[in-house]
């Protein structure tokens, strides 16, 4: 677990390789089976070829360059919206600092969004902080939780597999990441017995104070059922754990009979004693979902049941970070308060959202179909999130070759896939997996034609690879 | 669920309490957005609700935010950024060709040609190359390697990142970081958060807030008794003091850093904000290299810049960078790991930085307007700097050093003993008491000097020189009137 951070160096090398290959294919005329690299390493919709939402970009442009507010080339609601957003910026400019937790009206809008989403359960603006991306808030909250002077060290339970940013934050703060394994056989389900085992395993090693949950998952594409969410909350209550819930993919749910259940809502509906005592931090962002605006860096945390005295210090902590980028805050507002039926931009907005949704639903079906049709490759149904995390059943020969090269077996596979197949994916080792199992992760939010090409290349490469190492 | 749970309602009790939380976080303070600002916000709320006060608006002269005070953005920058945000505008004939060219180049460097894609954690490569070229041009040709440039979410982000790398050790071995008194409180906040030892070196108020090597030596040797001093931070031009260091002084500091084996952190975010005659910005990097290989090959340094200040004032974009010099390659590997945790700096901020380091050239259509706007901002600031010093020095009880650069004035106020006693009674630091009264009576929000550090027994406040000239004159007048009243009341 601790060694995982080292692969960042390898990742940089791979990114450089990817760029080099991209440049080479355009310049050196060498015959390769691909024209350009398909980069699906990150959960980055735009990089993968998906388009930004027109309404969002029109409003942002008008906010950045206010003369556009008088331009008849932009729909009326865009212009009005830009005017409203600018009216909330100090000095009427997106270039001024906002209040440290975020622009007050945007925070209010987020609290209304949460309230609507959660069937009317109130959300209080004072408990919401906007930050440059969700990882920023996660680090800040972890920073408050982790007492470096404590002995034994602070522990945080994390899922395996798990995207590595939060794990890095935990270890950088001097805390211990305590893994709990999601059940691959059960479609990556989170099982309370496993939480129990993990919590037990921490005895004598560290003092677990928090439980980090990702729902819908990353990289594993599960969506927790209502029952599962309630079990986890109960577990957190029993074991006195602070709940850190990463809900970035709440808009990305595809599985039949699957539904996103917000931890806040579930907690509230459980009633006392849980609802008034379990401390919860839930995170969301403008990077995923349909917006896909990773580069704008805006996310928020909603804090529930925290000690008011601690909240004061959290406020100061966020204050010294100045504020989140204003354009990102506005994008966040547009996400939580989009065009409504009757607005001039509504039809196009709805159409673009539907298009993205169709692509995602189609992608997860195709990936599941194709991967499961290949020998040595398997994948449970992808219920939600933005990634596929299929399992590689590598032969001893392949594993041996990887060892010889000083690489993890799935890293070896991914490197070859990049060089020979022109597809940039992430090795399972980076996310954690059961010993002796291998996986790859790739983003499934790609346009249909790109997905077809991706799967074609992947199949072709995989067959060759399995044959070479049979 | 209650908005604020009052007491622990059940036997369970909270996980996160004042006792269990990270003790370092409890020590973090940030005066610029501290209690006085909270009071100002409260007053603004009351005004909105129709409360009657001796003023109709709160003037927030506490924060270095130019646009908040009415300064206009640079047209060219906003045009390019609009084009980047909504590329369909590239077809719009109302945008100049040079803006479109810049936008196309930036978009080409973005994943999926969108500013919404993640960039590399270190920042978009071609932008880092542009930053390196800018530094080379600024520093008379001294080479700058793009690999040593790290784009960041404002300069603050880069400053905290470097401190995270540098702070280590336990007890007597704990890293000590030298910072100027007065200082910009991000530094003290970051040091508290990281549990580093803050080593204060006092700037010389009687000599225009100049930096004294003797004082550095004193501070360092005292610190060696209880910690392991490894870092020397310097803000030039200074915040809050506005002093612009002479070239000689910078050389002396570099020599000192080398002798004492200290890592230099040079905060140069105000590098374009130099007003006083006879003053000039000298970059630490330039001076370092001009001192020859004995220094340029050995002194470890990080210098910081941002899009928030100078003539752009684009605080809300959170653009910035640092250039690292002579960093150990293994440390650089750790640095990459650190910056990757938050994925990447905001891409619009990176794009803006690219324009700042690569502005319109004389042969380009937007040049004339750009230069006009830039010159207008900087000359207005210079005028306001002069005006502020002049007026404050006519007020009995206020003395003000020349505002040589940056965006602030940090005048010294003489408080009558009775006022100091009253403050103590109320449990307030005397200059906080003064500033709170000023806020309540005149609606002017300043930051008390205690938030920045000052010599024992002296009191100051920090005011920005950013309000438009006419408003600034009114503010200065009101402060003068308040000072006289206050002194009278507590005589």
Short mmCIF file of N, CA and C in Angstrom, two decimals, chain A residues 143 148-149 173 320, chain B residues 22-28 163-164 166-177 187-198 226-228:
data_model
loop_
_atom_site.label_atom_id
_atom_site.label_comp_id
_atom_site.label_asym_id
_atom_site.label_seq_id
_atom_site.Cartn_x
_atom_site.Cartn_y
_atom_site.Cartn_z
N UNK A 143 -6.75 16.83 7.16
CA UNK A 143 -5.79 17.60 7.94
C UNK A 143 -6.31 17.88 9.34
N UNK A 148 -1.09 14.44 14.20
CA UNK A 148 0.24 13.89 13.97
C UNK A 148 0.96 13.52 15.27
N UNK A 149 0.54 14.20 16.35
CA UNK A 149 1.21 13.92 17.62
C UNK A 149 0.63 12.71 18.33
N UNK A 173 -0.03 13.02 5.28
CA UNK A 173 -0.34 13.64 6.57
C UNK A 173 0.20 12.82 7.73
N UNK A 320 -7.26 30.55 4.74
CA UNK A 320 -5.88 30.84 4.36
C UNK A 320 -5.59 30.37 2.94
N UNK B 22 -6.42 17.81 14.94
CA UNK B 22 -5.03 18.18 14.71
C UNK B 22 -4.71 19.47 15.48
N UNK B 23 -3.83 19.41 16.48
CA UNK B 23 -3.56 20.61 17.29
C UNK B 23 -2.96 21.75 16.48
N UNK B 24 -2.26 21.41 15.41
CA UNK B 24 -1.67 22.46 14.57
C UNK B 24 -2.73 23.34 13.95
N UNK B 25 -3.82 22.72 13.52
CA UNK B 25 -4.88 23.50 12.86
C UNK B 25 -5.46 24.53 13.82
N UNK B 26 -5.48 24.19 15.11
CA UNK B 26 -6.00 25.15 16.10
C UNK B 26 -5.15 26.40 16.17
N UNK B 27 -3.86 26.26 15.81
CA UNK B 27 -2.97 27.41 15.93
C UNK B 27 -3.01 28.30 14.68
N UNK B 28 -3.76 27.89 13.68
CA UNK B 28 -3.77 28.65 12.42
C UNK B 28 -4.65 29.89 12.56
N UNK B 163 6.95 24.61 1.49
CA UNK B 163 7.10 24.48 2.94
C UNK B 163 6.84 23.04 3.38
N UNK B 164 5.86 22.40 2.76
CA UNK B 164 5.57 21.00 3.11
C UNK B 164 6.79 20.12 2.88
N UNK B 166 9.90 21.12 2.97
CA UNK B 166 11.03 21.54 3.79
C UNK B 166 10.88 21.24 5.27
N UNK B 167 9.63 21.18 5.74
CA UNK B 167 9.42 21.06 7.18
C UNK B 167 9.49 19.61 7.62
N UNK B 168 10.38 19.33 8.57
CA UNK B 168 10.53 17.95 9.07
C UNK B 168 11.19 18.01 10.44
N UNK B 169 11.51 16.83 10.97
CA UNK B 169 12.25 16.76 12.22
C UNK B 169 11.36 16.88 13.44
N UNK B 170 11.92 16.50 14.57
CA UNK B 170 11.18 16.55 15.84
C UNK B 170 11.95 17.36 16.87
N UNK B 171 11.20 17.94 17.79
CA UNK B 171 11.83 18.62 18.94
C UNK B 171 12.82 19.68 18.53
N UNK B 172 14.05 19.55 19.02
CA UNK B 172 15.08 20.56 18.75
C UNK B 172 15.51 20.54 17.28
N UNK B 173 15.14 19.45 16.62
CA UNK B 173 15.53 19.31 15.22
C UNK B 173 14.46 19.79 14.26
N UNK B 174 13.38 20.29 14.81
CA UNK B 174 12.25 20.70 13.97
C UNK B 174 12.68 21.87 13.08
N UNK B 175 12.24 21.85 11.84
CA UNK B 175 12.61 22.90 10.89
C UNK B 175 12.17 24.28 11.37
N UNK B 176 13.12 25.22 11.32
CA UNK B 176 12.80 26.61 11.63
C UNK B 176 12.75 27.40 10.33
N UNK B 177 11.79 28.29 10.20
CA UNK B 177 11.62 29.08 8.99
C UNK B 177 11.67 30.56 9.36
N UNK B 187 2.16 33.03 5.67
CA UNK B 187 3.36 32.33 6.12
C UNK B 187 3.19 31.80 7.53
N UNK B 188 2.75 32.69 8.43
CA UNK B 188 2.59 32.23 9.82
C UNK B 188 1.50 31.16 9.90
N UNK B 189 0.45 31.30 9.09
CA UNK B 189 -0.63 30.30 9.09
C UNK B 189 -0.09 28.95 8.61
N UNK B 190 0.67 28.98 7.52
CA UNK B 190 1.21 27.73 6.97
C UNK B 190 2.18 27.09 7.96
N UNK B 191 3.00 27.90 8.61
CA UNK B 191 3.97 27.35 9.57
C UNK B 191 3.25 26.73 10.76
N UNK B 192 2.19 27.38 11.21
CA UNK B 192 1.40 26.82 12.33
C UNK B 192 0.78 25.49 11.90
N UNK B 193 0.21 25.48 10.72
CA UNK B 193 -0.44 24.28 10.20
C UNK B 193 0.55 23.11 10.09
N UNK B 194 1.78 23.43 9.64
CA UNK B 194 2.76 22.37 9.46
C UNK B 194 3.54 22.05 10.73
N UNK B 195 3.28 22.83 11.77
CA UNK B 195 4.02 22.59 13.01
C UNK B 195 5.49 22.95 12.87
N UNK B 196 5.79 23.91 12.01
CA UNK B 196 7.18 24.35 11.87
C UNK B 196 7.46 25.44 12.91
N UNK B 197 8.74 25.74 13.11
CA UNK B 197 9.09 26.79 14.07
C UNK B 197 9.24 28.10 13.32
N UNK B 198 8.50 29.10 13.75
CA UNK B 198 8.59 30.40 13.11
C UNK B 198 9.72 31.21 13.74
N UNK B 226 16.94 26.30 19.70
CA UNK B 226 15.74 25.47 19.91
C UNK B 226 15.15 24.83 18.67
N UNK B 227 15.77 25.03 17.52
CA UNK B 227 15.23 24.39 16.32
C UNK B 227 16.32 24.25 15.27
N UNK B 228 15.97 23.74 14.13
CA UNK B 228 16.91 23.58 13.03
C UNK B 228 16.51 24.52 11.88
#
